[in-house]
Every structure is written in structure tokens, then in C-alpha cells.
Coordinates of C-alpha atoms in Angstrom, one line a residue:
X15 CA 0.0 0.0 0.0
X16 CA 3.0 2.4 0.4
X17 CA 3.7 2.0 -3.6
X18 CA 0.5 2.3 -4.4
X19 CA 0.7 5.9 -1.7
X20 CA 3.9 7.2 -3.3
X21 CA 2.3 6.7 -7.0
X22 CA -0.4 8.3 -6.4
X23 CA 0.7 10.9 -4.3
X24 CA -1.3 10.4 -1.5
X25 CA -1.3 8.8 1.8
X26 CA -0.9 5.0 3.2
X27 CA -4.3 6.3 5.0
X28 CA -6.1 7.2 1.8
X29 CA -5.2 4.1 0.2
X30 CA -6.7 2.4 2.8
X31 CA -9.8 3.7 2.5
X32 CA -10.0 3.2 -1.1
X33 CA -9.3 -0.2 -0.6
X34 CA -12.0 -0.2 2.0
X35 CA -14.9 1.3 0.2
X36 CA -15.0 4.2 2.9
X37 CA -16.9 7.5 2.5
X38 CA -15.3 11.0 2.5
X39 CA -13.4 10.0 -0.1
X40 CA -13.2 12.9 -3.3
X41 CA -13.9 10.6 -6.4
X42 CA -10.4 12.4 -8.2
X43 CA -8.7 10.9 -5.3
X44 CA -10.4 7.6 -5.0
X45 CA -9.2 7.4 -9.1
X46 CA -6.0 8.3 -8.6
X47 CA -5.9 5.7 -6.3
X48 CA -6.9 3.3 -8.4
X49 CA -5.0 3.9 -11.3
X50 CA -1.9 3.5 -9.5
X51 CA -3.8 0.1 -8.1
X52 CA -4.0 -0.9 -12.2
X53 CA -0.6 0.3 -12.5
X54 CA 0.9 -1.3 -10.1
X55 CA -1.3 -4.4 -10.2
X56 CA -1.3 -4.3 -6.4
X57 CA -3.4 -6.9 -4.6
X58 CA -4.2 -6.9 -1.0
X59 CA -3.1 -10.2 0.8
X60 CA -6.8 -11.9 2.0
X61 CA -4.8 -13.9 4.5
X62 CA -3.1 -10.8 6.6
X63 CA -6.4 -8.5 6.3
X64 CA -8.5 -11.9 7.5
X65 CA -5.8 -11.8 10.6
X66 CA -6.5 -8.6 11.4
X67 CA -10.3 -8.1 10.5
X68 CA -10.9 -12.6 11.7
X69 CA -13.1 -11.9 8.7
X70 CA -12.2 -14.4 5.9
X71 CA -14.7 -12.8 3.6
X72 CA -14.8 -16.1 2.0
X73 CA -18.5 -18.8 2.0
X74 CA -18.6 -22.2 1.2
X75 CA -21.6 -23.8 -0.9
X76 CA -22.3 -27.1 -1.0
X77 CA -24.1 -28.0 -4.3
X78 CA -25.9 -31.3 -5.0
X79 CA -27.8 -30.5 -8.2
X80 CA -25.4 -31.4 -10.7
X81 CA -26.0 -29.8 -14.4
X82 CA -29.6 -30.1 -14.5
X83 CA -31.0 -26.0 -15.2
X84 CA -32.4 -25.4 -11.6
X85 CA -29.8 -25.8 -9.2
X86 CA -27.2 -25.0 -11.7
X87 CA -29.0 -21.6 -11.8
X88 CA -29.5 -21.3 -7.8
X89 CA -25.8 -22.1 -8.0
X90 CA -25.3 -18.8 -9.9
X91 CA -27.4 -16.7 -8.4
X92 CA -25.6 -17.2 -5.1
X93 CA -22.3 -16.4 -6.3
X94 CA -23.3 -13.6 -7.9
X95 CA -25.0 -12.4 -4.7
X96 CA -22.3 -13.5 -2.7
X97 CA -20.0 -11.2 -5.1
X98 CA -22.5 -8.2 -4.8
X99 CA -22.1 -8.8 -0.8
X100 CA -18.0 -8.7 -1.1
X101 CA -17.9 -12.2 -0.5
X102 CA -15.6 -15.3 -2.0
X103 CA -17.0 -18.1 -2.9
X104 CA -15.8 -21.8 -2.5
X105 CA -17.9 -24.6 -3.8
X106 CA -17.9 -28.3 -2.8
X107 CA -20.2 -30.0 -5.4
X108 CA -21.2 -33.7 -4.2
X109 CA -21.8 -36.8 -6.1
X110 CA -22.7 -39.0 -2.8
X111 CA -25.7 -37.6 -0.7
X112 CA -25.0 -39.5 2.0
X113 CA -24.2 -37.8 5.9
X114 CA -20.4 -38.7 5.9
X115 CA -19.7 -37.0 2.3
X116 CA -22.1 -33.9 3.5
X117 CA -20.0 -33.4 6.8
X118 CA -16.6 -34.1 5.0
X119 CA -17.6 -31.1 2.6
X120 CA -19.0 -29.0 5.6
X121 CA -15.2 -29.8 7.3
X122 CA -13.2 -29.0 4.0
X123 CA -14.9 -25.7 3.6
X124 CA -14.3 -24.9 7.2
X125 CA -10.4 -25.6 6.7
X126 CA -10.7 -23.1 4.2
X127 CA -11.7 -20.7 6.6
X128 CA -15.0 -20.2 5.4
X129 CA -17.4 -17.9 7.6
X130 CA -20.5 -19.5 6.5
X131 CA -22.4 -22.3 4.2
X132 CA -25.1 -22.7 1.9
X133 CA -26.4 -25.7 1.5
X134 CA -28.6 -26.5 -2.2
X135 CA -30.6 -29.7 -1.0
X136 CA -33.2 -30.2 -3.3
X137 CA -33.6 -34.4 -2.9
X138 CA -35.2 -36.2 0.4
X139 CA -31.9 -37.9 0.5
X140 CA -29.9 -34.4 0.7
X141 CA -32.0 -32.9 3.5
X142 CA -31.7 -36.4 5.7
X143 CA -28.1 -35.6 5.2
X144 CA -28.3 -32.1 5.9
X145 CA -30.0 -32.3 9.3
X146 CA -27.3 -34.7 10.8
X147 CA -24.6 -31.4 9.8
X148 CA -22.5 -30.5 12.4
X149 CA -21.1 -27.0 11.9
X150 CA -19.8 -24.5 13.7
X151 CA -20.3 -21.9 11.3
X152 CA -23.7 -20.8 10.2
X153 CA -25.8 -22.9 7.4
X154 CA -28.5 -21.9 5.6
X155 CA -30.2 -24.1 2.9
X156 CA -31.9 -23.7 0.3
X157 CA -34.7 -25.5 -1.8
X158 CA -35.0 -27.2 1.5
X159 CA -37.8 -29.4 3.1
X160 CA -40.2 -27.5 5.3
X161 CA -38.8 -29.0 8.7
X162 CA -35.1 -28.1 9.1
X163 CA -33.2 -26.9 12.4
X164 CA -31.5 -24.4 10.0
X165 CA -32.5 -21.2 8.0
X166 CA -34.4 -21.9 4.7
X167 CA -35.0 -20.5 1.4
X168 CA -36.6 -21.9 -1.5
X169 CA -39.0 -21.0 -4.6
X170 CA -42.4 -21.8 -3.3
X171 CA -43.4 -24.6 -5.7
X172 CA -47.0 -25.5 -4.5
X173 CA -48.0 -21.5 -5.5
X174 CA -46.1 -21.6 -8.9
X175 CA -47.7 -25.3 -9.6
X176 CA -51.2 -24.1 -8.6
X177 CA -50.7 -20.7 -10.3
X178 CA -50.5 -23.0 -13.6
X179 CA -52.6 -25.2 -12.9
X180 CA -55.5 -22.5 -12.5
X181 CA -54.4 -20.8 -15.4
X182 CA -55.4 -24.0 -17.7
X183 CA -58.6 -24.5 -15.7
X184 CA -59.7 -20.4 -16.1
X185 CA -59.0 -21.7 -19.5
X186 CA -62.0 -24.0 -19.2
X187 CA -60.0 -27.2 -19.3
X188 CA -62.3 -29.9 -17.2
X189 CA -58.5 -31.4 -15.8
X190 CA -54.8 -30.9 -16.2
X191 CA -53.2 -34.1 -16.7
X192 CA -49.3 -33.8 -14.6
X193 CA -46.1 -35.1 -16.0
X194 CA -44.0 -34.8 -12.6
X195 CA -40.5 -35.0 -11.5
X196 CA -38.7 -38.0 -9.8
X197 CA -40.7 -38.8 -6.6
X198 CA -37.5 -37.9 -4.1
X199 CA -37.1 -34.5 -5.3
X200 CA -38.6 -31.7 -3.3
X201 CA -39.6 -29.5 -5.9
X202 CA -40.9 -32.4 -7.9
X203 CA -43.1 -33.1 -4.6
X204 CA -44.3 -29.7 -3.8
X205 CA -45.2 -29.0 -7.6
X206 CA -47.6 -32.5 -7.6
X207 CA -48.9 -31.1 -4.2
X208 CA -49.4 -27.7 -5.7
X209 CA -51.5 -28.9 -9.3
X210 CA -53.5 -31.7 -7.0
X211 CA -54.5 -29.0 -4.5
X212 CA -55.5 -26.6 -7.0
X213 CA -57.6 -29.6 -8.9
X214 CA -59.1 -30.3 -5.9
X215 CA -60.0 -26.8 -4.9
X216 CA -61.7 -26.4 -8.4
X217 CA -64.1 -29.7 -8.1
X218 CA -62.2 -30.9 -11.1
X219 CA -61.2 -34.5 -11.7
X220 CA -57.6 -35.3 -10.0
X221 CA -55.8 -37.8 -13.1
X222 CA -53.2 -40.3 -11.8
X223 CA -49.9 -38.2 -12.9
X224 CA -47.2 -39.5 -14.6
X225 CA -43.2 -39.4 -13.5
X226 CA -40.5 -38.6 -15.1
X227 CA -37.1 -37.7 -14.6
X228 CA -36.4 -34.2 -15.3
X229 CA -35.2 -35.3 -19.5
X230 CA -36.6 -34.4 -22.5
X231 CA -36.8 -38.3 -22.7
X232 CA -39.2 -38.7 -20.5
X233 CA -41.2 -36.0 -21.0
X234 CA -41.6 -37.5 -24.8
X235 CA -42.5 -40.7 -23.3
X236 CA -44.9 -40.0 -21.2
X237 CA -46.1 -37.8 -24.0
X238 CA -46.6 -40.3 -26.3
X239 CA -49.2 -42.1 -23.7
X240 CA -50.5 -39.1 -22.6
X241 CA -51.7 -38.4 -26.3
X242 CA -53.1 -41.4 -26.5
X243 CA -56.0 -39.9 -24.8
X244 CA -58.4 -37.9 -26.4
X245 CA -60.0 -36.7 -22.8
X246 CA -56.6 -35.0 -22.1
X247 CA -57.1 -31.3 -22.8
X248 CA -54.1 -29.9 -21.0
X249 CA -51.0 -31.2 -20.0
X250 CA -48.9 -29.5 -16.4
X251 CA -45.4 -30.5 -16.7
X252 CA -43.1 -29.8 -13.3
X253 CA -40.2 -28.8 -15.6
X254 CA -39.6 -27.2 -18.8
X255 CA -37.2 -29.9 -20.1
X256 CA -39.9 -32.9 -19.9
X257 CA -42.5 -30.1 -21.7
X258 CA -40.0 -30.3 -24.4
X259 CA -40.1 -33.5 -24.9
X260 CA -43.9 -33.8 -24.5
X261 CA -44.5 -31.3 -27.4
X262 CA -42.7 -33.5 -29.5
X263 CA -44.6 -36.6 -28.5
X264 CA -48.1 -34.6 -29.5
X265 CA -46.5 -33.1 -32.7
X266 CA -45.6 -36.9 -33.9
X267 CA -49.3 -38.0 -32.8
X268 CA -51.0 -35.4 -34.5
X269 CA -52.3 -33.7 -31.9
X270 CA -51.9 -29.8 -32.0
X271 CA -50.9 -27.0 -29.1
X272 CA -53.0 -25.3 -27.9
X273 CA -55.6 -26.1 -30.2
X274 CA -55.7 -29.8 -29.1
X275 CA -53.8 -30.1 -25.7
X276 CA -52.4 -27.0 -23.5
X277 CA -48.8 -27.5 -22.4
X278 CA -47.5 -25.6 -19.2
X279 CA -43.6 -26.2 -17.8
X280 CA -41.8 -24.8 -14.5
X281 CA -38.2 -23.0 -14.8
X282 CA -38.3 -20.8 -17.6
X283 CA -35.2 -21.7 -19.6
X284 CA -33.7 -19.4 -21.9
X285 CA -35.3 -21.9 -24.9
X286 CA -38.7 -22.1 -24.0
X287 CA -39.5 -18.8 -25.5
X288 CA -38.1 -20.2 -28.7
X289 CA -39.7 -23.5 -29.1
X290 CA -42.8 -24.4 -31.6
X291 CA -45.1 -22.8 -30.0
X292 CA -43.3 -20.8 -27.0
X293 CA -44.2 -22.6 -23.8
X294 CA -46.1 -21.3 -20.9
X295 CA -44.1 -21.9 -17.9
X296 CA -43.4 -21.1 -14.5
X297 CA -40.7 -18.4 -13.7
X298 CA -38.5 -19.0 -10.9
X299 CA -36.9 -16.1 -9.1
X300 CA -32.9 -17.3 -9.0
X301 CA -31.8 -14.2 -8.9
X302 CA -34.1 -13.0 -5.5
X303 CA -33.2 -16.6 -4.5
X304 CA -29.6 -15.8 -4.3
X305 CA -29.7 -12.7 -2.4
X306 CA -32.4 -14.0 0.4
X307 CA -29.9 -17.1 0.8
X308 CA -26.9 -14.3 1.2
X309 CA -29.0 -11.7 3.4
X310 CA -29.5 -14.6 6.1
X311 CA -26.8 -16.1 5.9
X312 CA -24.9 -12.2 6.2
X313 CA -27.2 -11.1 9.2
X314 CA -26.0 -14.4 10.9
X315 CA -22.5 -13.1 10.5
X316 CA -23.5 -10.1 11.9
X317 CA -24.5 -11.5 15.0
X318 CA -28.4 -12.4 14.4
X319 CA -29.8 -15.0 16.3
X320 CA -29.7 -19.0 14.3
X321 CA -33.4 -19.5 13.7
X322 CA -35.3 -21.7 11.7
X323 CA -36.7 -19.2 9.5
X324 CA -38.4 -19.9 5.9
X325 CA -38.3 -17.3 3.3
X326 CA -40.8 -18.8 0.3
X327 CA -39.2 -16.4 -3.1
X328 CA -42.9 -16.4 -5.3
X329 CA -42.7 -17.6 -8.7
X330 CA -44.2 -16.0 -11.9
X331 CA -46.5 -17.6 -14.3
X332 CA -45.5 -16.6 -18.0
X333 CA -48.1 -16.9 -20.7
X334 CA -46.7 -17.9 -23.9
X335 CA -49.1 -19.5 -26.9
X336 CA -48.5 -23.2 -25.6
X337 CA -51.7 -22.6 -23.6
X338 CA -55.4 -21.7 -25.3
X339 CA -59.0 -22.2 -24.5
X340 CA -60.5 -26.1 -24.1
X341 CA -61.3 -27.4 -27.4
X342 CA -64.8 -27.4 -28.0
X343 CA -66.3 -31.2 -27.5

């Protein structure tokens, strides 16, 4: 910092607080500053300011989604508020679900000198695992079950599930037929719960739903049985990927969207806008999912009380033209 002083021509004190983000400083100082810092290509040493500050400014995540769009995205969204917040990020992705490989990752992050842990736990298996997590550090999870001794934050799946499923009956649909997720997911869980509550609520016929695995693949085959039958109007699937592959199946049968069958996803992916016809789906909110994981997990740093407090971030339907009025009979 005494380089970076004498090139700028200011003081080891002024430096500091340019390094600091404080206020009172003029911005023609604060850019000297920094272009000295460029010029220089100074870097402050994390490990001496975390002796002085005991502030690592460094959080662990540990992720358990693997590629599939969802937790990938969580996955960004909390770096990216983690980054907003001035924080590192270290991630421990898992293959294994089971409690050892959850506490060995809880322990390696904490070697690293972590100051607190996110945990993405959207299967049954993952939040078993999570609730045996010894930590001294503070956890928050997300996409979590609703009983957990930790902090929570997740997309609230029922609302987003009935919000489409009322959307296809207002349509004057007599049912929604549900492709649904693999039974030990969460979301997968909380979306059926959401479409068969919403049915129910309606006085409309509840259809044995169909499971799938989050593919394309699967979402085709069930399509193909699915168009089978004429009485199927409209078609819920709990993720966009699986409504792909069910638009397919009901092109190959003949049967048109919307004109024939409605088709409603969940997620949102960047391609559903583009596909034959743009899909009506279910927004999630990553983004405000990142930032209520980081705000809890920040104001536990800051010396809030651990509660078991669950944030629910609502969803937004988004009406594309895969969704149309109930063919007359």
C-alpha cells in the first residue's frame, strides 16, 4: 500500500480507505488511487487482512444439483449475490448424498476458513443428510424441506404449480393431466402437491400423474401415452425440459398446441421462448433466491440469532401460446 501511496501521491491512510470502500473520499482521489492500483497491479493479501479483520470474507456452498437447469442456476445466483455482498466463494459440489460425504464437505470448507455455508438440498436424501450437519459456522439451505433446524430459502413450488394449474382450468380445461419429477425431489413433490391441491379446490377431476425424470426423454414418453388420450385437454409438466419432450410426442401423434392439448412447464429456460409454440411456464426467481440465501446467511454473521426461519421467493406464471381455450367437444 505504500507503492500504491507514493504513486499516487497520496497517503498510506487514503489508500486504505480506497481499498476499503469508505466514504469522504473525493472521487479524483479515489481514481487516482486506483489507477496507481492498475498500475501497479497491487493486490491486497486476503490472508493478513482476514488476521487482522478474523473476517475471511470467503463462503462455502455445497451444491448437489449437478448440471440439471435449476440448481445450476441457484448455484449462480448465489455467487453472484455473494459477489454483490463482497464475498468469496468456495464450492464443494457432491456426487454422494450420504451424511459422511455432507460433513466431510461442511469440514473441508471450514479448513478453508470459510465464515458460513449454503447448502442446495433439493432431494429427500440431501436434507436427511443435511439435518445430521454439524457445523460451527452458520448454514442456511436452500430449496429445503419445510422441517429443518437451520435457516431456509426456496421458490415456493406448490404457489407456482397451482398458479399453472388454474391458469389452464380459467382456460375452461375440465382437468390438467401432470407429468412430474422424480418422486425424491422436493420440488418435484411440492409442484404435484401444488396442481393436486389446486384440482381439488376447483371440483375438477384429479388424473393419476405420470413421473418422469427431469429429461426431455421422459417427458416424450410420457407424451406419447398421454396423447393417447383424447380426454386429455391440457397437460402441467413440473419442468420445462420434460415439456419439451412432451411437445414432441403430441406433434408426432398429430395432436396440435393449444388447439388440441395446452402445455404448461416450470423453470423458464432461456429456450422455451423459442420452441414451436413458446411454452407457458413457471418463472423461478434465482436471482431473488440468491440474495435471500446471502441476506441470512450475512445477518448471521453479523451476530443475528440462528433461527429456523423460511423465506418462500414467489414464482411468476408466464403466458406464452402453448396454452389456449379447451377445445370445444
Amino acid at each position: 500500500m505504500a507503492d500504491v501511496a507514493k504513486v499516487a501521491g497520496v497517503s498510506h491512510q487514503t489508500v486504505s480507505r480506497v481499498l476499503n470502500s469508505a466514504p469522504h473520499v473525493r472521487p479524483g482521489t479515489r481514481d487516482k488511487v486506483l489507477a496507481a492500483i492498475r498500475e501497479l497491479d497491487y493486490r491486497p493479501n486476503s490472508a493478513a487482512r482476514a488476521l487482522v479483520t478474523r473476517r475471511s470474507q470467503l463462503l462455502g456452498v455445497v451444491s448437489f444439483g449437478g448440471t440439471l437447469y435449476g440448481p445450476a442456476l441457484m448455484l449462480d445466483s448465489i455467487e453472484q449475490a455473494a459477489r454483490d455482498a463482497g464475498y468469496f466463494v468456495s464450492v464443494a459440489t457432491l456426487r454422494s448424498l450420504d451424511a459422511r460425504s455432507v460433513q466431510d464437505a461442511a469440514d473441508r470448507l471450514r479448513d478453508q476458513g470459510v465464515e458460513g455455508i449454503v447448502v442446495i438440498a433439493p432431494q429427500l436424501m440431501a436434507v436427511r443428510a443435511i439435518s445430521t450437519l454439524s457445523s460451527t459456522v452458520p448454514v442456511v439451505s436452500v430449496c429445503s424441506a419445510a422441517r429443518s433446524r437451520m435457516p431456509i430459502v426456496a421458490v415456493d413450488n406448490r404457489a407456482g404449480a397451482a398458479a399453472a394449474t388454474r391458469h389452464l382450468l380459467d382456460l375452461g380445461h375440465r382437468t390438467v393431466q401432470h407429468v412430474a419429477g422424480p418422486r425424491d425431489w422436493l420440488e418435484s413433490a411440492f409442484r404435484s402437491d401444488g396442481w393436486r391441491g389446486e384440482l381439488e379446490a376447483a371440483g375438477a377431476p384429479v388424473p393419476q400423474p405420470w413421473t418422469g425424470d427431469w429429461s426431455a426423454r421422459s417427458g416424450y414418453e410420457a407424451g406419447r401415452r398421454i396423447a393417447e388420450d383424447p380426454q386429455v385437454t391440457a397437460v402441467f409438466c413440473a419442468n420445462d425440459q420434460m415439456a419439451l419432450g412432451l411437445l414432441r410426442a403430441m406433434h408426432e401423434a398429430g395432436r396440435r398446441v393449444p388447439e388440441d392439448v395446452s402445455v404448461v412447464g416450470f423453470d423458464d429456460i432461456p429456450e422455451g421462448a423459442y420452441l414451436t409454440p413458446p411454452l407457458t411456464t413457471v418463472r423461478q426467481g434465482f436471482a431473488e433466491l440468491g440474495r435471500r440465501a446471502l441476506a441470512l446467511l450475512v445477518a448471521q454473521l453479523d451476530g443475528a440469532p440462528r433461527t429456523h426461519t423460511q423465506v418462500l421467493v414467489p414464482p411468476e406464471l408466464v403466458v406464452r401460446r402453448s396454452t389456449g381455450p379447451a377445445p370445444r367437444p
